[in-house]
């Protein structure tokens, strides 16, 4: 018998987004990637004595845009907190972050509720160097403060995801959303988008939450999915064996696909959060909120919904929602074409995509051209096959497919279905000629071809007519 | 008020290592201070707004305009153990 | 004409501007005086400046002693701590920059309680500062080096910082003027943080006019400090001669804790105010007595976070570098910090730690609100609130070091204004012998005003100072005038 799955996965995500501002969160040092170590530092981001943070207005505006895109409640007045912990990557030994009043509160993206999205600063980079030949050489790290102070928005979701695939798909939607805002490079490999997952399992149907573990270091969507899958399997096995899941942080190892515990001998963290006295509250003005809303492009989730409403299939809607360039192209084409939306979408996402894959150096036809092409096919003035051929030609040459159609007089050709019927009728009308052909008199076919040509007023392709005649005569 | 175990816990949080004598002194002194300070804990201040800033400022920020960073030599000038243009630190656990 | 070192800042700047005094000779004379420092007031003194031509401005050519809490590019800056031994900052504090832009120049960096934590200057890693009035006594703290330098004839004026009384109390104990401006009046950028929500820069000077002159030069909004606002109306030299029409509120001083001699001078000063036409009224500041408790939660809590950056990674000393990271952190911080700093870091870490925040930090922030409301209420009825600056005159070295709480009580009268963020000035009001003692020592009189009412405060202090005539009556005690010390 088919058992219902005994466990339900409960997954929440924590996403750190590096903002693509020019300068750091609290100082004027330029952001950098891959520059020589410690060439983008100043008294503030090195935490030299006496230095003070000054927030980057652009980062605040970017955070408000993210809040608007995630449909978050924006705090009328939010404040910064200090999160205290010692580590060489934290120059002040506290991170300026937000705590009980984040700039962006509850929101929603797709089916997943957003708990909050807050502003904070990134840590420095440490590189392990071993003992590097020193006399008193115990293991050491080198600290590079170029990254220290890079603006981050941390987005936290409610545990609304229930599968590894679902979590990865939603993370893709989030990435696409943030990318389209233009506020981040959202590159997981380079670390400008970092996704951690809080994972737990519970008996199916239960309302209680199980003990969760935190998964880190999954620097691609594939790894995110694999990490969660592995952790779910591990937790289910534990629970099935009657063991308990321990709350811990697990590190994903891309090489092995396994998870290792990061639990240290240190006591549990006590971050001693308190309001940052060096910074004053953020009180977004009406104008700032309006600016944030106005700067939103049509975002994936909203667009997917709009496409569904417009009658597109769920797959097509998602595809267009996550590909703004094609979506814009589709929108333009759809506006001009009289064919149904789904038909236009099939051309824009199917035939055109194949053409572009086949002809990577080609160019995308003008939407007016494509709309015209679709309408010709749709009204059966040309065959789909010929239409597709014209599209490929257009992509290759960067010209209006109508030119190709005209040149080849495709529009005047009889459609192959119709031609087959005319051929059949010609055979039926002249059984003697048909019999001669069957008997091996090749020249006898001319009479039949002539009949077809007369019937089609010369619009049929001679070769095609011969082929069809031979086919229907069983040769 | 505050016992030895708490003093040791707090010292660890603050990355201070206290000698036996210091632990003992600290237990006594901190307890004395906390005894005095504890009276504010007993006040009924429900509904009173906490003060973080005495000056009512908001929305003070800077434009996203780069200013020159320090030359690397200056950044590292005070480093106790510079190496390869970076700050060398011992690893979390000795090997 | 008076001898150069007897001139106030205002007088010297005027004479230099009028070319009646050579800036180079004047600076050299002060350098010589500073070199004779027997009070341990200086941690560093300036070499001869390269040029004497950049003297434009109201401080034109006057050397100023700077508390070693202000970072100064290329000049050693330690904040009185071992942990910053050898540290050479890569930038200069805004206050120091403004002082220079006004034509002033650094005469030296003054000794202080480590990270400004202390009321006696006995917490400096570089030894205690001695009170010029009696070298067996403390100068007060934490700006003790600055106060002793000015009172001892080693500097014409000095910059200090005040978190809970650290300008006013040493000014009181050394018989000079100390002004703590409104929080936000002067930039904190480059001022090594002790308690960020309380720290404020201010001048220590021989008289109120110099205090006004320095404040005018230093104050102003700074883009590098988001909590700075400056004084919108600006600051001018005070000129008021009477106090008619002004009401001075006196809160209850409490039954004990204040020395009899201090009480007497305080009472006499109130009579003097009345003599100048001022009115004395009682005011209630019911929450002020909670000030010390709130302060000794808030300030250590912020300090525990502010001082976490001294970790042996980027600057300052490192110890235990051959061990693992924890070993390095703990060895560096345990050897780098002195006892009082460790005590306050412990106290502050505890107050912020899980489970204690609400009872300590949260509650202290609410007390702070109450204290500020008390002042608001008082200022609805009076123009100023006045108290003794310190409950005692300068005490003997070593007498309070064993009892931190007793030491903290020195700040009893100064802490409430710091918590409320309002300006307060201490001016010398007379001399008194300590309880059971015979030597007469200076007593400070504290005047507090509403936020950003510095001009009004300086006017009242100026009128009172003129009436008291302290500097003239007691000049003989100051070595550079009496020629007996130094
Ligand atoms: Mg974070
Ligand atoms: Zn920087």
Short mmCIF file of C-alpha atoms in Angstrom, two decimals, chain B residues 1-2 6-18 22 25-26 29-30 32-34 36-55 57 60-61 70 74-81 87-94, chain C residues 86-88 90 183 197 221 226-229 289-290 292-294 296-297 312-316 318 321 323-331 333-334 337 342-343 345-347 349-350 353 356 359-360 363-370 404-405 408-409 419-421:
data_model
loop_
_atom_site.label_atom_id
_atom_site.label_comp_id
_atom_site.label_asym_id
_atom_site.label_seq_id
_atom_site.Cartn_x
_atom_site.Cartn_y
_atom_site.Cartn_z
CA UNK B 1 24.78 39.41 43.82
CA UNK B 2 27.26 37.96 41.36
CA UNK B 6 29.09 34.31 36.69
CA UNK B 7 32.29 36.33 36.92
CA UNK B 8 34.13 33.65 34.97
CA UNK B 9 31.36 33.48 32.39
CA UNK B 10 31.32 37.25 31.92
CA UNK B 11 35.12 37.37 31.75
CA UNK B 12 35.01 34.82 28.94
CA UNK B 13 32.38 36.85 27.07
CA UNK B 14 34.61 39.93 27.42
CA UNK B 15 37.78 38.03 26.49
CA UNK B 16 39.44 38.87 29.77
CA UNK B 17 41.49 36.35 31.68
CA UNK B 18 41.41 36.99 35.38
CA UNK B 22 41.28 39.14 40.38
CA UNK B 25 38.26 40.82 44.06
CA UNK B 26 35.90 41.10 41.13
CA UNK B 29 33.57 44.65 43.98
CA UNK B 30 31.01 43.88 41.34
CA UNK B 32 29.00 45.85 45.88
CA UNK B 33 28.39 47.99 42.81
CA UNK B 34 25.47 45.85 41.67
CA UNK B 36 23.85 49.84 44.70
CA UNK B 37 22.75 49.72 41.09
CA UNK B 38 20.03 47.13 41.70
CA UNK B 39 17.69 49.72 43.10
CA UNK B 40 16.89 50.90 39.59
CA UNK B 41 15.84 47.35 38.77
CA UNK B 42 13.18 47.57 41.42
CA UNK B 43 11.60 50.77 40.12
CA UNK B 44 8.28 50.58 38.34
CA UNK B 45 9.05 52.33 35.07
CA UNK B 46 6.43 50.72 32.88
CA UNK B 47 5.43 53.08 30.12
CA UNK B 48 8.56 55.23 30.40
CA UNK B 49 10.36 55.57 27.06
CA UNK B 50 14.00 54.49 27.22
CA UNK B 51 16.50 57.18 26.18
CA UNK B 52 19.14 56.11 23.67
CA UNK B 53 19.87 59.59 22.34
CA UNK B 54 19.50 62.84 24.23
CA UNK B 55 19.45 64.82 21.02
CA UNK B 57 18.05 63.62 15.47
CA UNK B 60 21.52 61.59 9.28
CA UNK B 61 23.45 59.94 6.49
CA UNK B 70 44.10 54.71 3.32
CA UNK B 74 49.05 53.27 6.51
CA UNK B 75 46.34 50.71 7.17
CA UNK B 76 48.95 48.22 8.28
CA UNK B 77 51.27 50.70 10.00
CA UNK B 78 50.08 49.77 13.48
CA UNK B 79 49.53 46.06 12.82
CA UNK B 80 51.18 43.90 15.46
CA UNK B 81 51.85 41.16 12.91
CA UNK B 87 46.76 41.31 9.37
CA UNK B 88 48.00 37.99 10.64
CA UNK B 89 46.11 36.43 13.55
CA UNK B 90 46.34 33.08 15.28
CA UNK B 91 43.74 30.54 14.23
CA UNK B 92 40.81 29.82 16.52
CA UNK B 93 42.25 26.51 17.64
CA UNK B 94 45.90 25.68 17.94
CA UNK C 86 53.00 52.91 20.51
CA UNK C 87 49.81 53.57 18.56
CA UNK C 88 50.14 56.26 15.88
CA UNK C 90 46.24 57.68 10.78
CA UNK C 183 25.76 66.52 23.96
CA UNK C 197 25.82 58.35 24.33
CA UNK C 221 28.00 69.95 13.11
CA UNK C 226 25.83 61.67 13.01
CA UNK C 227 25.02 62.68 16.60
CA UNK C 228 26.59 66.12 16.26
CA UNK C 229 24.50 69.23 15.76
CA UNK C 289 19.84 60.48 43.17
CA UNK C 290 19.39 57.52 40.80
CA UNK C 292 24.94 57.19 39.70
CA UNK C 293 23.11 53.87 39.44
CA UNK C 294 21.88 54.52 35.92
CA UNK C 296 27.19 52.97 36.19
CA UNK C 297 25.04 50.68 34.09
CA UNK C 312 45.51 42.79 19.31
CA UNK C 313 44.61 42.39 15.64
CA UNK C 314 44.96 45.76 13.91
CA UNK C 315 46.82 48.10 16.27
CA UNK C 316 48.08 48.44 19.80
CA UNK C 318 49.53 42.04 21.19
CA UNK C 321 50.36 35.73 19.70
CA UNK C 323 48.90 30.68 21.12
CA UNK C 324 45.51 30.24 19.56
CA UNK C 325 43.07 33.06 18.94
CA UNK C 326 41.41 32.92 22.35
CA UNK C 327 44.79 32.92 24.04
CA UNK C 328 45.84 35.97 22.03
CA UNK C 329 42.62 37.85 22.79
CA UNK C 330 42.67 37.14 26.49
CA UNK C 331 46.38 37.74 26.99
CA UNK C 333 43.27 42.39 26.84
CA UNK C 334 44.23 41.15 30.30
CA UNK C 337 43.82 46.94 30.35
CA UNK C 342 38.50 45.58 33.43
CA UNK C 343 36.04 46.20 36.25
CA UNK C 345 34.08 46.00 31.08
CA UNK C 346 32.96 43.21 33.40
CA UNK C 347 30.15 45.30 34.81
CA UNK C 349 29.22 42.94 29.83
CA UNK C 350 27.19 41.56 32.70
CA UNK C 353 24.27 39.73 28.95
CA UNK C 356 19.95 40.92 32.47
CA UNK C 359 16.75 44.80 34.50
CA UNK C 360 19.87 46.85 33.95
CA UNK C 363 15.84 50.16 33.14
CA UNK C 364 18.78 52.58 33.23
CA UNK C 365 17.68 54.08 29.91
CA UNK C 366 14.28 54.74 31.45
CA UNK C 367 15.82 56.34 34.52
CA UNK C 368 17.72 58.50 32.09
CA UNK C 369 14.43 59.63 30.58
CA UNK C 370 13.13 60.47 34.04
CA UNK C 404 35.24 51.75 43.63
CA UNK C 405 31.79 52.73 44.78
CA UNK C 408 32.03 56.66 41.79
CA UNK C 409 30.23 58.92 44.28
CA UNK C 419 22.56 61.72 31.47
CA UNK C 420 20.28 64.60 30.45
CA UNK C 421 22.79 65.75 27.83
#
